[in-house]
Structure formats: structure tokens, C-alpha cells
Short mmCIF file of C-alpha atoms in Angstrom, two decimals:
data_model
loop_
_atom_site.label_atom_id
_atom_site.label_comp_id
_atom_site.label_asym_id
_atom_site.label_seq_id
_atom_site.Cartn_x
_atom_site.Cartn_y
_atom_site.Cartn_z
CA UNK A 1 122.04 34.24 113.15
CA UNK A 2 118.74 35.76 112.25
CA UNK A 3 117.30 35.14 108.78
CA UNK A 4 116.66 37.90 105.67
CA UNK A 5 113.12 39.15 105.69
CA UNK A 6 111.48 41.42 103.02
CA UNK A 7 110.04 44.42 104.19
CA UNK A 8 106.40 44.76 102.85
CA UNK A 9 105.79 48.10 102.59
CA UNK A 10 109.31 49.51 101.03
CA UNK A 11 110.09 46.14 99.30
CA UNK A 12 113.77 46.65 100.36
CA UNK A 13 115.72 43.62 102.16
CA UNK A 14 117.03 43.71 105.43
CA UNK A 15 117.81 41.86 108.01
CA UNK A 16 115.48 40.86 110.88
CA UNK A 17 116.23 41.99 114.80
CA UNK A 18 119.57 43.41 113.74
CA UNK A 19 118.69 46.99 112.96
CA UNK A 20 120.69 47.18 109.98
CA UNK A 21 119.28 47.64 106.69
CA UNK A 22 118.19 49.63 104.06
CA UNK A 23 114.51 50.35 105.38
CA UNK A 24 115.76 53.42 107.81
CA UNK A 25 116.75 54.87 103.90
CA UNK A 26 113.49 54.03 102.55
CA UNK A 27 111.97 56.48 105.82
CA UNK A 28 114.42 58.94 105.04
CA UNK A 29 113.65 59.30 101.23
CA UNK A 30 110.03 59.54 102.19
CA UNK A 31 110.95 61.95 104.74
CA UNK A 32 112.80 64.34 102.49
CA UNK A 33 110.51 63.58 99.41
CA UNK A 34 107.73 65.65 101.37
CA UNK A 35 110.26 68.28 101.97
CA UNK A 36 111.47 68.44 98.28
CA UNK A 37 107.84 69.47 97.66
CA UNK A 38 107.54 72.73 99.53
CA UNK A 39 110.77 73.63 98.82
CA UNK A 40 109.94 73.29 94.90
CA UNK A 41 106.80 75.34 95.52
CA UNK A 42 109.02 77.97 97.03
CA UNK A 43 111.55 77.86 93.99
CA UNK A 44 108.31 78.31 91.66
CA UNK A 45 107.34 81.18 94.17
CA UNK A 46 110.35 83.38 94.11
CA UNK A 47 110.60 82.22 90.47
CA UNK A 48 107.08 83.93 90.09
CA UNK A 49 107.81 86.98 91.93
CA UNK A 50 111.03 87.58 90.44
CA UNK A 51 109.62 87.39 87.00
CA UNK A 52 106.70 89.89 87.87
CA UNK A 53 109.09 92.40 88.62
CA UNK A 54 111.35 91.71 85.96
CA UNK A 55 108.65 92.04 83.40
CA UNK A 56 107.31 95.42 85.50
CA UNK A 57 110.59 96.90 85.19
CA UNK A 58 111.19 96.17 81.18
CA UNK A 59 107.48 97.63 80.33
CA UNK A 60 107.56 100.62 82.58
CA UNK A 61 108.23 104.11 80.74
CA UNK A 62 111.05 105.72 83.00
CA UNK A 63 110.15 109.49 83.05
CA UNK A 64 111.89 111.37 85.92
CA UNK A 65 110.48 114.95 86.40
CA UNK A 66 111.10 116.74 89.65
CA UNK A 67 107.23 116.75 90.50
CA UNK A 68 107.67 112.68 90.67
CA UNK A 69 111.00 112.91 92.89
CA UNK A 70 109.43 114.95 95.27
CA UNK A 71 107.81 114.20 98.42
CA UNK A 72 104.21 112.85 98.24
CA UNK A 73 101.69 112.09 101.25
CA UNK A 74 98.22 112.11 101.17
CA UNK A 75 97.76 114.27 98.38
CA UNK A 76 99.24 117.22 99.66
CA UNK A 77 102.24 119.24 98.69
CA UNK A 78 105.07 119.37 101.55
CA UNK A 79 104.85 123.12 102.71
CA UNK A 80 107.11 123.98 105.32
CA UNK A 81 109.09 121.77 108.15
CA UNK A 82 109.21 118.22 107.54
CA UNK A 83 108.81 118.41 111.63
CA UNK A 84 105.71 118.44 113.44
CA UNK A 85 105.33 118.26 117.20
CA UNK A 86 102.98 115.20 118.23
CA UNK A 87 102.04 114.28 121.78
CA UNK A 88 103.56 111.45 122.93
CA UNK A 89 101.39 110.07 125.03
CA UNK A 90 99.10 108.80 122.74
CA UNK A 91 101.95 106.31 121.96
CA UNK A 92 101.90 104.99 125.42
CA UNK A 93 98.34 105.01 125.70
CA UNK A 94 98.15 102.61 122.54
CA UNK A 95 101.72 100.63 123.79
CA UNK A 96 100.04 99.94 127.14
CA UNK A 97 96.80 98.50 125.23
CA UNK A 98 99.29 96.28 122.82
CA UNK A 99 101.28 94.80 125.65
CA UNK A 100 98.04 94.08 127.68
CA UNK A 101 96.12 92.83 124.53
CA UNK A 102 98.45 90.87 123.28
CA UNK A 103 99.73 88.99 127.45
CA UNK A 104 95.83 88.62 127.60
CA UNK A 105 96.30 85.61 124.43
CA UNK A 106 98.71 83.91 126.71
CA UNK A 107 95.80 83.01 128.98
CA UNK A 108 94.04 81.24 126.44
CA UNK A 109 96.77 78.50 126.06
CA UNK A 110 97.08 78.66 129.78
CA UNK A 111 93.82 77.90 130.43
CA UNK A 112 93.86 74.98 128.14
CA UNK A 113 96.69 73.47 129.65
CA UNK A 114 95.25 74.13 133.48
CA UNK A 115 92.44 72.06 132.09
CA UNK A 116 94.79 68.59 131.44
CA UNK A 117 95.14 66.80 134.30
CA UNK A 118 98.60 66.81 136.34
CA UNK A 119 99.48 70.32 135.47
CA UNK A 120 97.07 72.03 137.17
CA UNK A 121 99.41 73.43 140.36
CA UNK A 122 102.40 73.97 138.28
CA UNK A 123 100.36 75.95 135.54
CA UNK A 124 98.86 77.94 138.33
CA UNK A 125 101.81 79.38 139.77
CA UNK A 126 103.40 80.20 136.53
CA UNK A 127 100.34 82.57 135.57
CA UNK A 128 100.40 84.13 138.97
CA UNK A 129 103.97 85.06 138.23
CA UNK A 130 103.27 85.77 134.84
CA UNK A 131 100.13 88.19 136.20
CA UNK A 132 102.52 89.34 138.76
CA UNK A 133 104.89 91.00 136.13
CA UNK A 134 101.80 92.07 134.56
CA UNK A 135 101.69 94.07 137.64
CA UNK A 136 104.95 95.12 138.27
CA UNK A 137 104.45 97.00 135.02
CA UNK A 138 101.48 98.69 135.39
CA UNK A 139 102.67 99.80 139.15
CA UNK A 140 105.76 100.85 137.09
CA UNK A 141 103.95 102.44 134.79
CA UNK A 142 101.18 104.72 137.33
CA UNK A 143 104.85 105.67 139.36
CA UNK A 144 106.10 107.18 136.66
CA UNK A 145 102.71 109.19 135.73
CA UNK A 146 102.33 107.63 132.46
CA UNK A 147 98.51 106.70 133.17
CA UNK A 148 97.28 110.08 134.49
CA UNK A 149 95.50 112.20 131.70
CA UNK A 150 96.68 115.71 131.40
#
């Protein structure tokens, strides 16, 4: 039968070899301690917030007069159509740049991992497939006409 020891650390008695105990509580308390932290910072946050806008609403003067209800942008009455014809392939243009900017930032981790030894093969062909949907969407994309400048 294995004899009572006294943890050092967490000053709570268990018993030795057995795995039962109160020390797995001690981690635990620790454990969610930390987490009763942030989420009391995020209490105070919302708290914060909440009262900000509380306080904005009870001081503001409330004057509704049709030149506040109507539309505003830039400084400029709304004359005419709310619609205006835009070219759309502006759009694409800057699409095509966001989906190649932001697959370019997957390399970085890639190469980094490349780098560590015993994943260099694997790591390899998952960019080439990677790169090769890469291309599948710009051949996609020069099929349909999308990249020709008119």
C-alpha cells in the first residue's frame, strides 16, 4: 500500500503512485484562475463600452429636422438617382490582386516549415498543389477574358 506524501508546491495531500488526489484540483484551479482574469477584463470592457454609450445617449440633445434625416456623403447633397453605373472590372482587377496577395502569405509559413527537417518532401508537394490551384485560377480566369484590358 503506498504511503501519504505532501505535495510541495500545492501543499495538498495525496497519495503517492496512485493517481488519486487532490493535486489534479490544485492544476485545475490554477488553470481556470488565469482564465477568470481575461474574462473579468472583458466584463470591465463591455462594462466600459456600455456605459460610454449610455452616458452619450442621456447627454445628447435629440433634434430631428429633415436636413439631418436625409442622405449625407461626402458633403454633397443627393441630386438625382441613387444609381450610378460603375465598371466592374476594376473589382476583379483589385479581387485578383487580394486573392494573389493574400495565397502569397501562405508561402511564408511554408517555407518555414520546408526548412525543419523531415518535412521537406511532404511540404513540397503540398505547395505544388497549392501553386497548382493557384493556376487553375488564373487559367480560369484569362478563359473567361477577365485579364484582357478593354
Amino acid at each position: 500500500m503506498p504511503e501519504p506524501t505532501m505535495v510541495a508546491e500545492t501543499g495538498i495531500a495525496g497519495t503517492a503512485g496512485t493517481g488519486t488526489g487532490t493535486g489534479g484540483t490544485a492544476v485545475a484551479a490554477d488553470y481556470f484562475q488565469s482564465y477568470s482574469v481575461v474574462g473579468l477584463l472583458a466584463v470591465v470592457g463591455v462594462l466600459f463600452v456600455a456605459v460610454a454609450f449610455g452616458a452619450g445617449r442621456l447627454l445628447r440633445p435629440v433634434v430631428p429636422t429633415p436636413e439631418k434625416l436625409m442622405t449625407y456623403e461626402c458633403g454633397v447633397d443627393p441630386v438625382g438617382e441613387g444609381w450610378a453605373h460603375t465598371q466592374v472590372r476594376y473589382y476583379v482587377y483589385a479581387f485578383l490582386y487580394v486573392i494573389f496577395a493574400v495565397d502569397s502569405i501562405f508561402l511564408f509559413p511554408w517555407a518555414t516549415v520546408f526548412a525543419a527537417p523531415g518535412y521537406g518532401a511532404t511540404t513540397l508537394v503540398e505547395m505544388f498543389i497549392f501553386l497548382g490551384f493557384l493556376a487553375v485560377g488564373l487559367l480560369y480566369a484569362y478563359k473567361k477574358g477577365v485579364l484582357t484590358w478593354t
